mmCIF file of C-alpha atoms in Angstrom:
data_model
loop_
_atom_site.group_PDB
_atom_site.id
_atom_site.type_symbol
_atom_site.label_atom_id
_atom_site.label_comp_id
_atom_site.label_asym_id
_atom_site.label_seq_id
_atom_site.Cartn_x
_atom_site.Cartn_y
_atom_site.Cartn_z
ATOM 1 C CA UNK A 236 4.894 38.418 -13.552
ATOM 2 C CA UNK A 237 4.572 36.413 -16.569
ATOM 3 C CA UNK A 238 6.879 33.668 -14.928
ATOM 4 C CA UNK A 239 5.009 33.150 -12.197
ATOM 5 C CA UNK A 240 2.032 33.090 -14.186
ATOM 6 C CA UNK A 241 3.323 30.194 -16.385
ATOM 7 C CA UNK A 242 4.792 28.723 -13.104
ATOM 8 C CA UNK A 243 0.837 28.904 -11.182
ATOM 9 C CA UNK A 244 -0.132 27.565 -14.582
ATOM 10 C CA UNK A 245 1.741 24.523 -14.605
ATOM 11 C CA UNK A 246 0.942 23.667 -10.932
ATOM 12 C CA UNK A 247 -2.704 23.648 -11.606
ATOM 13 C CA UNK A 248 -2.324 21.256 -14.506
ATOM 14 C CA UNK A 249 -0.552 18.886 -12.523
ATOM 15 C CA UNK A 250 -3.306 18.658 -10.450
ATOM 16 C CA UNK A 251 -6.222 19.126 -12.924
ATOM 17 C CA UNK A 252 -8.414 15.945 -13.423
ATOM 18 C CA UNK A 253 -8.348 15.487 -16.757
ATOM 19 C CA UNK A 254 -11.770 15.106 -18.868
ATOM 20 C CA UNK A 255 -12.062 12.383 -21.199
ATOM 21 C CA UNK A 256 -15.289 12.645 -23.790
ATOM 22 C CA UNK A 257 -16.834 9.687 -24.676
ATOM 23 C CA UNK A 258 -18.310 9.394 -27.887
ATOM 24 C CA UNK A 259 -21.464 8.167 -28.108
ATOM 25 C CA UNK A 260 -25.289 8.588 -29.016
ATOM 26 C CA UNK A 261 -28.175 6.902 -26.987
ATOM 27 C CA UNK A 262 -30.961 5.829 -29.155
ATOM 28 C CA UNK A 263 -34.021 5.768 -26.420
ATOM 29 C CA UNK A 264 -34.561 5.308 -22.975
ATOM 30 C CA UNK A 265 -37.738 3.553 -21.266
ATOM 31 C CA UNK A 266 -38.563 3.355 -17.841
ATOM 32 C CA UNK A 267 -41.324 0.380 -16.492
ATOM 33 C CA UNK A 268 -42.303 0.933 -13.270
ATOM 34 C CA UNK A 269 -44.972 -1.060 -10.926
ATOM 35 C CA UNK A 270 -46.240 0.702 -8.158
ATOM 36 C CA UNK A 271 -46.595 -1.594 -5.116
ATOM 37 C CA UNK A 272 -49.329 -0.842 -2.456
ATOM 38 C CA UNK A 273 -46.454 -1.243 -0.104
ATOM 39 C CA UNK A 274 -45.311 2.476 -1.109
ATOM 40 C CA UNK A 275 -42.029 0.835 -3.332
ATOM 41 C CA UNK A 276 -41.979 0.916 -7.140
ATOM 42 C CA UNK A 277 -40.203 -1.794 -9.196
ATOM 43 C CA UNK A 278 -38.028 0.372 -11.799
ATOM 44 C CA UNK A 279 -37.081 -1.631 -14.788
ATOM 45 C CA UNK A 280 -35.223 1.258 -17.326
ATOM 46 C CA UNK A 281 -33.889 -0.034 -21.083
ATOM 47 C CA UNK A 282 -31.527 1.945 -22.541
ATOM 48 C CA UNK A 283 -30.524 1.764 -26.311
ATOM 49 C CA UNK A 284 -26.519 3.437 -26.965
ATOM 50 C CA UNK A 285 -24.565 3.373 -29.901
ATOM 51 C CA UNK A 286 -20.899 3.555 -29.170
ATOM 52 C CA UNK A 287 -19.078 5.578 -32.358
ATOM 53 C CA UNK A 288 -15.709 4.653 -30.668
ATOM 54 C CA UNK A 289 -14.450 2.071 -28.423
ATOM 55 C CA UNK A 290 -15.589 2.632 -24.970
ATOM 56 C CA UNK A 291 -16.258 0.515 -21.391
ATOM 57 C CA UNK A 292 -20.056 1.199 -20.871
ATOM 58 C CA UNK A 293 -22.220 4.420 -19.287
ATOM 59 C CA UNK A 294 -22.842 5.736 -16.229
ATOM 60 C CA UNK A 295 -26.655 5.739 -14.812
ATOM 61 C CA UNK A 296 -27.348 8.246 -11.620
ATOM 62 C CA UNK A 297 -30.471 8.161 -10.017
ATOM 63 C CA UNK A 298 -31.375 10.741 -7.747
ATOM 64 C CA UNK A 299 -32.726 9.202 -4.156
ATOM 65 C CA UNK A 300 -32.874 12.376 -2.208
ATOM 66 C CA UNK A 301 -34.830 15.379 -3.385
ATOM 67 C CA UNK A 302 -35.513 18.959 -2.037
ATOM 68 C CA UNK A 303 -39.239 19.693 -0.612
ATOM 69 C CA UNK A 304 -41.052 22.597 -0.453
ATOM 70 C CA UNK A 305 -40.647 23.492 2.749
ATOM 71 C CA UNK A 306 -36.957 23.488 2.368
ATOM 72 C CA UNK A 307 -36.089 20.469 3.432
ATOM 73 C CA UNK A 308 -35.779 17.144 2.319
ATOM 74 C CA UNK A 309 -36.833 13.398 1.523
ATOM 75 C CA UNK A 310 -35.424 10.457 0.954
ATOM 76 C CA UNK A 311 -36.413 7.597 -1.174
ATOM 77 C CA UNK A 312 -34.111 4.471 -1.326
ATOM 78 C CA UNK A 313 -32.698 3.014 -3.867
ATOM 79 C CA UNK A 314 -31.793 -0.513 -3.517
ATOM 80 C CA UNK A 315 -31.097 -4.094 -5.298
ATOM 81 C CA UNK A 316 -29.538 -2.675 -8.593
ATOM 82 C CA UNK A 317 -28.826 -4.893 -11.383
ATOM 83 C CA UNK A 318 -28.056 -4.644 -15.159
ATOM 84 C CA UNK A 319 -27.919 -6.415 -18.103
ATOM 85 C CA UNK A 320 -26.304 -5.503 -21.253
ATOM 86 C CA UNK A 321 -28.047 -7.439 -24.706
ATOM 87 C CA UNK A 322 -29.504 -9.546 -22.196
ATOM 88 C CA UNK A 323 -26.375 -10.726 -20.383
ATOM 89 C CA UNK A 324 -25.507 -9.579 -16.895
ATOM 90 C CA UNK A 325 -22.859 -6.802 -17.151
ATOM 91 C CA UNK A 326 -20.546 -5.440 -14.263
ATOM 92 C CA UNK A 327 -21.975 -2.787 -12.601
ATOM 93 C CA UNK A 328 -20.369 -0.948 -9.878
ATOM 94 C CA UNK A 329 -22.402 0.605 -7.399
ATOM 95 C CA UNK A 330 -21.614 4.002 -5.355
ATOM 96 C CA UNK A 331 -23.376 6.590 -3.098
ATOM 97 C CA UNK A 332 -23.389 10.237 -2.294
ATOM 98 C CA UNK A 333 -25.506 12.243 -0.353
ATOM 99 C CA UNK A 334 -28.293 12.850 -3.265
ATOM 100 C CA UNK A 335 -27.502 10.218 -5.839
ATOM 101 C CA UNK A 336 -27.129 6.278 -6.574
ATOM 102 C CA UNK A 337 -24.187 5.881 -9.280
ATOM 103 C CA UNK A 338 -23.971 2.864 -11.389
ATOM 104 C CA UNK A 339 -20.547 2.724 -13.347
ATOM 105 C CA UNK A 340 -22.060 -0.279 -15.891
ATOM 106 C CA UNK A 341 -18.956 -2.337 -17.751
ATOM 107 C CA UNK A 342 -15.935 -4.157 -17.557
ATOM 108 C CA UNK A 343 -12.759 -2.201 -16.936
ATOM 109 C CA UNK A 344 -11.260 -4.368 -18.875
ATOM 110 C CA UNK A 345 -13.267 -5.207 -21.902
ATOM 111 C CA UNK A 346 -14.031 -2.235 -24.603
ATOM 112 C CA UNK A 347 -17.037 -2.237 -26.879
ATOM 113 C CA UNK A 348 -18.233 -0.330 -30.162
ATOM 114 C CA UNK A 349 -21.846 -0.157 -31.729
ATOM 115 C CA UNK A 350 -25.229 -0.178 -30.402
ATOM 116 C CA UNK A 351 -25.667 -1.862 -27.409
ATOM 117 C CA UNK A 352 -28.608 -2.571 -24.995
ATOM 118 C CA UNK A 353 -28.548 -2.017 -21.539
ATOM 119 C CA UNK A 354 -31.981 -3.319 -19.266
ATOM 120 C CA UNK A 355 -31.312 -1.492 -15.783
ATOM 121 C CA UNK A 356 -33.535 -2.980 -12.577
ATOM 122 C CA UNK A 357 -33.914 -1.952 -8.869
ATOM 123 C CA UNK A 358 -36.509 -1.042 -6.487
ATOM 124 C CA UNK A 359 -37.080 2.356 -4.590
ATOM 125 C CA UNK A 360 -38.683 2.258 -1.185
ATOM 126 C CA UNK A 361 -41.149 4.788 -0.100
ATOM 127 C CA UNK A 362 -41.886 6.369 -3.235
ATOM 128 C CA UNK A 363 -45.225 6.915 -2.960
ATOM 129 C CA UNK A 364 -46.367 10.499 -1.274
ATOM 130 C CA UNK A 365 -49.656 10.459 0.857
ATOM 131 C CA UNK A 366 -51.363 14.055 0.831
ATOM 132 C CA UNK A 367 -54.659 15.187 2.330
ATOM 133 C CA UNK A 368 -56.831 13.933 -1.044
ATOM 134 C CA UNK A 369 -54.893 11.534 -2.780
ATOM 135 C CA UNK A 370 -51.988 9.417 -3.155
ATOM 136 C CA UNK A 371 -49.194 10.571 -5.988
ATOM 137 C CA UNK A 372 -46.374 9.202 -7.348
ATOM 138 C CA UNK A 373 -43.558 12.101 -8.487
ATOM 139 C CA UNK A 374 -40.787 10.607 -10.173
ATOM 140 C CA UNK A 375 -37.398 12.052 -12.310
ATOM 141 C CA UNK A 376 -38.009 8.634 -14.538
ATOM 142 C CA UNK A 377 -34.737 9.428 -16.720
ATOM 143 C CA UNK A 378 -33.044 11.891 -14.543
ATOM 144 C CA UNK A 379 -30.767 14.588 -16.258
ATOM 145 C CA UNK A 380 -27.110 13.276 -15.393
ATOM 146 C CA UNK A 381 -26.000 11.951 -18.762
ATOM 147 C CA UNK A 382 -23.322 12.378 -21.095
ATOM 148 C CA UNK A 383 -25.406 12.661 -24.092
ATOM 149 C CA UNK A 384 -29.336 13.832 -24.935
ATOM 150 C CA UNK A 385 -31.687 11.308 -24.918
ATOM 151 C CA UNK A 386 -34.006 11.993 -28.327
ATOM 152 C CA UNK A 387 -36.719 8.936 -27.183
ATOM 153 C CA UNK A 388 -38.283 8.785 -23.442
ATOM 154 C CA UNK A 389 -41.194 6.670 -22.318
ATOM 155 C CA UNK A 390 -42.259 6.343 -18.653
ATOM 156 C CA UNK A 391 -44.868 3.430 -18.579
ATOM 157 C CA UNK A 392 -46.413 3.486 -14.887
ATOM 158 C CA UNK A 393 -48.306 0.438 -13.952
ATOM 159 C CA UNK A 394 -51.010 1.114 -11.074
ATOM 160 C CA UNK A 395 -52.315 -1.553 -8.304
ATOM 161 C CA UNK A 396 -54.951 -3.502 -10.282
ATOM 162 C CA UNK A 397 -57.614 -2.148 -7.570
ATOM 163 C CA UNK A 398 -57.425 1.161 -9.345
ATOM 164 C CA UNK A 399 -59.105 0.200 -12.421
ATOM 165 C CA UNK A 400 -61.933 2.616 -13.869
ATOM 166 C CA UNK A 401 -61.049 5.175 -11.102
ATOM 167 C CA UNK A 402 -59.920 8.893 -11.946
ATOM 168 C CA UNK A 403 -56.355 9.386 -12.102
ATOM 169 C CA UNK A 404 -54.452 12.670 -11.920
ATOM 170 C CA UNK A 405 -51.482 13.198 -14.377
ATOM 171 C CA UNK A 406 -49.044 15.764 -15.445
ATOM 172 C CA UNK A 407 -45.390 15.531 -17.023
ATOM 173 C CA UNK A 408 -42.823 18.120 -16.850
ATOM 174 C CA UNK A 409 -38.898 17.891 -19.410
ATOM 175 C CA UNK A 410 -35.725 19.128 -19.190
ATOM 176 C CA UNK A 411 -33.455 18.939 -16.353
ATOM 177 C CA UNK A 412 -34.210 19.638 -12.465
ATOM 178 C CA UNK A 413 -36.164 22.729 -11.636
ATOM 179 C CA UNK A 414 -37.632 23.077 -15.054
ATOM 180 C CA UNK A 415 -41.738 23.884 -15.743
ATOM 181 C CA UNK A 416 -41.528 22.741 -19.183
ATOM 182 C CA UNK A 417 -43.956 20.299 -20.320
ATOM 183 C CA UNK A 418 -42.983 18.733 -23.743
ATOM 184 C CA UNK A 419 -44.111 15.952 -23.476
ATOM 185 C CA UNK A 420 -47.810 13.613 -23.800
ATOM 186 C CA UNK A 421 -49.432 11.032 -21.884
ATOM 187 C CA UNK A 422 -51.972 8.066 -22.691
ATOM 188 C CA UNK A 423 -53.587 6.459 -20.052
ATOM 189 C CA UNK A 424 -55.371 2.725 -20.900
ATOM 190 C CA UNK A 425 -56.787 1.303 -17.585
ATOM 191 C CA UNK A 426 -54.643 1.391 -14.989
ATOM 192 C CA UNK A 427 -51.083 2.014 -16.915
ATOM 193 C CA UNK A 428 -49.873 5.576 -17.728
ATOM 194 C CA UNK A 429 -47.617 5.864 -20.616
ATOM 195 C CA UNK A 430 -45.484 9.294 -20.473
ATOM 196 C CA UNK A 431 -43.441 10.311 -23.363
ATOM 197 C CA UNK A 432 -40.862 12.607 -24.391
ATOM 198 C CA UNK A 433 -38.175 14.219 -26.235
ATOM 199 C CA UNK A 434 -36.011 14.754 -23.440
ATOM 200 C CA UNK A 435 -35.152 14.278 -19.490
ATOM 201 C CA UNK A 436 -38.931 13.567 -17.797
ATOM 202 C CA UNK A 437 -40.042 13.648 -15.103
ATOM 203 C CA UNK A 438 -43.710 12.307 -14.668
ATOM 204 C CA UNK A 439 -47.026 12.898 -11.821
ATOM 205 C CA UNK A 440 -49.503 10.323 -11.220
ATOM 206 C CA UNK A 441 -52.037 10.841 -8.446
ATOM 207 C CA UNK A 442 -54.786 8.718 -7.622
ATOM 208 C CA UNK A 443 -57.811 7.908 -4.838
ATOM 209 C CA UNK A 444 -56.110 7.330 -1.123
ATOM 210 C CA UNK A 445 -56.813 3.922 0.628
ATOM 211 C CA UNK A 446 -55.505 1.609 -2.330
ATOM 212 C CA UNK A 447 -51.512 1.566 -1.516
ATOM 213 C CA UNK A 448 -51.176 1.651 2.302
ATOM 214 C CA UNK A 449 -48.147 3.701 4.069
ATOM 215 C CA UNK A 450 -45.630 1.475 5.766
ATOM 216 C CA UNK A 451 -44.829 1.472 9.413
ATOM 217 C CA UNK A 452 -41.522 2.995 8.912
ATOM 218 C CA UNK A 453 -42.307 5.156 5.813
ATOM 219 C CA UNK A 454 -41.098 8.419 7.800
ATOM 220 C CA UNK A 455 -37.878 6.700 8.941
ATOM 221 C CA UNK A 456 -36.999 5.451 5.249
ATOM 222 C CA UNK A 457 -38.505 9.430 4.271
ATOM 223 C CA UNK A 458 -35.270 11.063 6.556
ATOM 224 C CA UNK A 459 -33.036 8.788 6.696
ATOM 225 C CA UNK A 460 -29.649 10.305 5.897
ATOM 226 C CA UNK A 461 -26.795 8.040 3.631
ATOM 227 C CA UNK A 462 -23.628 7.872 5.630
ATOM 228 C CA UNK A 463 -20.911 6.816 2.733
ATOM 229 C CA UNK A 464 -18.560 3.716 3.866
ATOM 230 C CA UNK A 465 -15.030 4.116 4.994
ATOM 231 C CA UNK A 466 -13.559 3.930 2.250
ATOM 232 C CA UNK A 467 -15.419 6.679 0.515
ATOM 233 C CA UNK A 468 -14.894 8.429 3.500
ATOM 234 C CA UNK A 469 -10.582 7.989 3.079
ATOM 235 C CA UNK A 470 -11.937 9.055 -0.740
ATOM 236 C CA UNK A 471 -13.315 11.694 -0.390
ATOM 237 C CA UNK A 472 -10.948 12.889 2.137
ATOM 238 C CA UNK A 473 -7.791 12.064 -0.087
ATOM 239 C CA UNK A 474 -9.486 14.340 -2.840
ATOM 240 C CA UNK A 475 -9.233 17.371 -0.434
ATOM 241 C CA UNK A 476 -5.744 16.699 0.401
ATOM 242 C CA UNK A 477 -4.547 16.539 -3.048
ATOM 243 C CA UNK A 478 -6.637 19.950 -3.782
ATOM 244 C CA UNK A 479 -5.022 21.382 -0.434
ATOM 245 C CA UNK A 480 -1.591 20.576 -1.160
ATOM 246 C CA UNK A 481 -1.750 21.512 -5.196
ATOM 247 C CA UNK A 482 -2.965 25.535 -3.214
ATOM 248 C CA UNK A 483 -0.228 25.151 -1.307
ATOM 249 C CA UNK A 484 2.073 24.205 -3.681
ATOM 250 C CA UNK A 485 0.858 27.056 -6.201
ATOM 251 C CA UNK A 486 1.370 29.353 -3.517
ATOM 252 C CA UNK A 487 5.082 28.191 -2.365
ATOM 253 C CA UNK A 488 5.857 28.157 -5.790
ATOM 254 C CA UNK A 489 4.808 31.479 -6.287
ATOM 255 C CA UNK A 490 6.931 32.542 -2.705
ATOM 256 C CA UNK A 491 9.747 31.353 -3.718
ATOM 257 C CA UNK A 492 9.881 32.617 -7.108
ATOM 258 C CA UNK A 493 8.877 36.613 -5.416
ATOM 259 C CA UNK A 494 11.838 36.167 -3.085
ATOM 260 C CA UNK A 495 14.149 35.447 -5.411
ATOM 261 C CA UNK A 496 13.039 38.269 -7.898
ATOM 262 C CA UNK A 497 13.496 40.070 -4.664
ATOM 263 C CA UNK A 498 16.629 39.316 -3.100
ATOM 264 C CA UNK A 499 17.909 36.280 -4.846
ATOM 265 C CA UNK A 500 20.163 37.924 -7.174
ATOM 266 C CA UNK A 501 24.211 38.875 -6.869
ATOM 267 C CA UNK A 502 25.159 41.736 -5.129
ATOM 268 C CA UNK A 503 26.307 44.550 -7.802
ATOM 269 C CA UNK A 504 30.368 44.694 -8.029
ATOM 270 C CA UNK A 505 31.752 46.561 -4.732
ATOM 271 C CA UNK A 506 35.239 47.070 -6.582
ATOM 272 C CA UNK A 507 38.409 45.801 -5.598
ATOM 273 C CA UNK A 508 38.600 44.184 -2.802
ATOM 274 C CA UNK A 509 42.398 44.371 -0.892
ATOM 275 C CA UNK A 510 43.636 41.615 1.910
ATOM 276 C CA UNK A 511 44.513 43.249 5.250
ATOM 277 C CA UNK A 512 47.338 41.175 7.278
ATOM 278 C CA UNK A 513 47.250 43.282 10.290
ATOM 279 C CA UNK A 514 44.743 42.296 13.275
ATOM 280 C CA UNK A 515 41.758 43.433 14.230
ATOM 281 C CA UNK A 516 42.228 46.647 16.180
ATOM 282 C CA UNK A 517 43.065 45.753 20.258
ATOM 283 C CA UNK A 518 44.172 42.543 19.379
ATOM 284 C CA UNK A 519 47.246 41.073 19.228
ATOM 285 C CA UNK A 520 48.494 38.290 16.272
ATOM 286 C CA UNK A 521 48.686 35.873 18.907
ATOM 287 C CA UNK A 522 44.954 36.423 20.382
ATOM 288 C CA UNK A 523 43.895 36.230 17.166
ATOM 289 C CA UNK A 524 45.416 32.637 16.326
ATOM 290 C CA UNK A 525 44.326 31.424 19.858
ATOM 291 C CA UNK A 526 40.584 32.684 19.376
ATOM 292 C CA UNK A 527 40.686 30.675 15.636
ATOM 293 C CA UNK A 528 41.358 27.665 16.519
ATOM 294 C CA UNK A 529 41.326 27.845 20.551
ATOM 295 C CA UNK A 530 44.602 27.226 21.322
ATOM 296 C CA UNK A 531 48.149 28.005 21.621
ATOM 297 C CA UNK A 532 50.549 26.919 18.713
ATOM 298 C CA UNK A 533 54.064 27.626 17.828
ATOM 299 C CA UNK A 534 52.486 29.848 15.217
ATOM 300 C CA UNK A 535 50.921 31.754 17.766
ATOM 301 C CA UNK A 536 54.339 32.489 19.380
ATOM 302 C CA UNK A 537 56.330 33.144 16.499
ATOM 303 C CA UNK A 538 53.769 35.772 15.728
ATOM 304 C CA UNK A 539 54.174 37.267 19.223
ATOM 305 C CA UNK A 540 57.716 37.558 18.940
ATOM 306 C CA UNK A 541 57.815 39.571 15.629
ATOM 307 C CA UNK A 542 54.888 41.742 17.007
ATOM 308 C CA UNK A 543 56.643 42.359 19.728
ATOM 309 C CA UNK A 544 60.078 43.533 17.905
ATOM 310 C CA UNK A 545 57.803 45.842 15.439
ATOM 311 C CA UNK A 546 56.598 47.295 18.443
ATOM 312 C CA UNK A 547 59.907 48.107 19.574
ATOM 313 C CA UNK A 548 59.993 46.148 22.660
ATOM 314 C CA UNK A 549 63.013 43.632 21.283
ATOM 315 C CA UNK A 550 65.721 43.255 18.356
ATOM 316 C CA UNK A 551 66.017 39.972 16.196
ATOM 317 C CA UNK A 552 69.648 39.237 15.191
ATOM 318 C CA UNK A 553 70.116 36.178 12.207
ATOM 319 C CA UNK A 554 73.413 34.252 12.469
ATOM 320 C CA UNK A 555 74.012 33.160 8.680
ATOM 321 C CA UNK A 556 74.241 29.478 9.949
ATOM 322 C CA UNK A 557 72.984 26.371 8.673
ATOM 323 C CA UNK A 558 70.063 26.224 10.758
ATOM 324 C CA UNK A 559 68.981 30.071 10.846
ATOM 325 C CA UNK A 560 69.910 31.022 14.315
ATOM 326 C CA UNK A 561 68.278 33.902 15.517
ATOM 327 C CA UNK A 562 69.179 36.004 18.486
ATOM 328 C CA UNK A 563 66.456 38.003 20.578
ATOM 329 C CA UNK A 564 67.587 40.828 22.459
ATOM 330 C CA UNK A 565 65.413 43.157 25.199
ATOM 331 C CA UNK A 566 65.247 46.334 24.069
ATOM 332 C CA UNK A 567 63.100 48.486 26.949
ATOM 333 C CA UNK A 568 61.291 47.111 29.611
ATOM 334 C CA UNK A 569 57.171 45.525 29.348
ATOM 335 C CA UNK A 570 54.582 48.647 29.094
ATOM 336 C CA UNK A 571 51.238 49.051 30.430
ATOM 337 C CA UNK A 572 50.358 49.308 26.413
ATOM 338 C CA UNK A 573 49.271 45.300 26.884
ATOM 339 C CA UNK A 574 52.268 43.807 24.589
ATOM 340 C CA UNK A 575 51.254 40.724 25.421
#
């Protein structure tokens, strides 16, 4: 049992993904965002890393679809990403799931050390949430899908200049998704909200309806569903594959290795074993040659003949000549005991 758990063992790690730590510290991270009275927000996020050893760049994941109460869900898109890193553009490679926007910010082929500022700007559509008595926005500014804490998080919201001197409903909550915590402050002056934190944040501002107006397709952009490209699609599906065949190579593996435990082993020593010239019983030499090799050779004959003068049906006479002569000589008639 201990072979076949080393053997399961190794099968796995072939197909284990390995995990690679990156080590780094972010510094801050500050979100900027413009509400629009067309229901879309203008996100413009800075983010401060230090890089203690060589590395390509981060990752930044922003969350577009989000449970609801009700158990169901909304959507709000994500769209024209771009990023800058110490105020140069920077590749950034953009991908989608069903519940997140991933950009993969660097060049594959360039590494970089120290601290480094990244300046991170899209726009989200439908973002704003109409209810019965007032219009909110509820945003995850920094989201919670880093590889690192971040120690420093602002959220400055800037509302529709219309909204000046009028009431405003705020609230912040920290940590990552689902949490009630609420580390964190706010300042309001006019019509910017600055939220700030310690940690992930996620920030509430609510204000009078009638001053940002609900598009005509707000509910379409609300449930619309991603459908990935192709390619992701061949992806995604070549991931499963590779995790199907590593199960089913564990488990032949582990087959094989029970069978031969089983039964692959040599027999145990049967003794000595002794050659028998006669044939079978009911046949004679010559049926056996002809059912060997399916037909009828001098061999065959020449064993006829001899079994036929043990069985006492003819004599065999050699003449001491230079070629052997032989004489054959009938002895008693054929039998019904099938000589032949």
């Amino acid at each position: 049992m201990k072979r076949l758990a080393l053997l399961a063992a190794l099968a796995v790690a072939l197909f284990a993904k390995p995990v690679h730590a990156v080590s780094l510290s972010y510094t801050s991270f500050s979100s900027d965002i413009t509400v629009q009275t067309d229901a879309s927000m203008d996100v413009r996020e800075t983010v401060v890393v230090d890089f203690l050893s060589a590395s390509h760049g981060i990752y930044r994941n922003i969350p577009f679809r989000y449970a609801t109460s009700d158990n169901g869900s909304m959507t709000v898109p994500v769209e024209d990403i771009s990023v800058t890193m110490d105020g140069i553009p920077v590749q950034a490679s953009i991908t989608k799931t069903s519940k997140t926007v991933t950009a993969k910010i660097g060049d594959p082929n360039v590494t970089i050390t120290g601290t480094h500022t990244y300046v991170i700007t899209y726009r989200v559509l439908a973002a704003v949430n109409f209810l019965t008595d007032h219009d909110e926005l509820y945003w995850n500014a920094s989201g919670d899908q880093w590889d690192g804490p971040l120690p420093r998080v602002t959220a400055t919201v800037h509302l529709p200049a219309s909204l000046a001197g009028a009431a405003l409903q705020t609230a912040c909550y920290t940590g990552v998704t689902g949490s009630k915590a609420t580390d964190c402050t706010i300042q309001q002056t006019g019509t910017d909200v600055v939220y700030s934190a310690s940690t992930f944040l996620t920030i509430v501002t609510g204000w009078k309806p009638g001053v940002v107006i609900k598009p005509s397709n707000y509910e379409a952009l609300r449930t619309s569903a991603y459908t990935p490209p192709f390619y992701q699609k061949i992806a995604l599906h070549g991931v499963w594959m590779w995790t199907i065949n590593g199960i089913l190579l564990v488990l032949g593996i582990w087959w094989l290795v029970a069978r031969w435990l089983k039964n692959g082993k040599d027999p145990e020593d049967k003794g000595t074993i002794i050659a028998q010239y006669d044939p079978p019983s009911g046949l004679t030499p010559g049926e056996v040659g002809t059912l060997i090799d399916e037909q009828v050779d001098s061999r065959d004959l020449v064993a006829t003949i001899v079994d036929l003068a043990v069985r006492g049906y003819l004599t065999i006479t050699e003449f001491d000549t230079k070629g052997k002569d032989y004489e054959l000589a009938s002895v008693k008639a054929y039998g019904d005991d099938k000589a032949l």
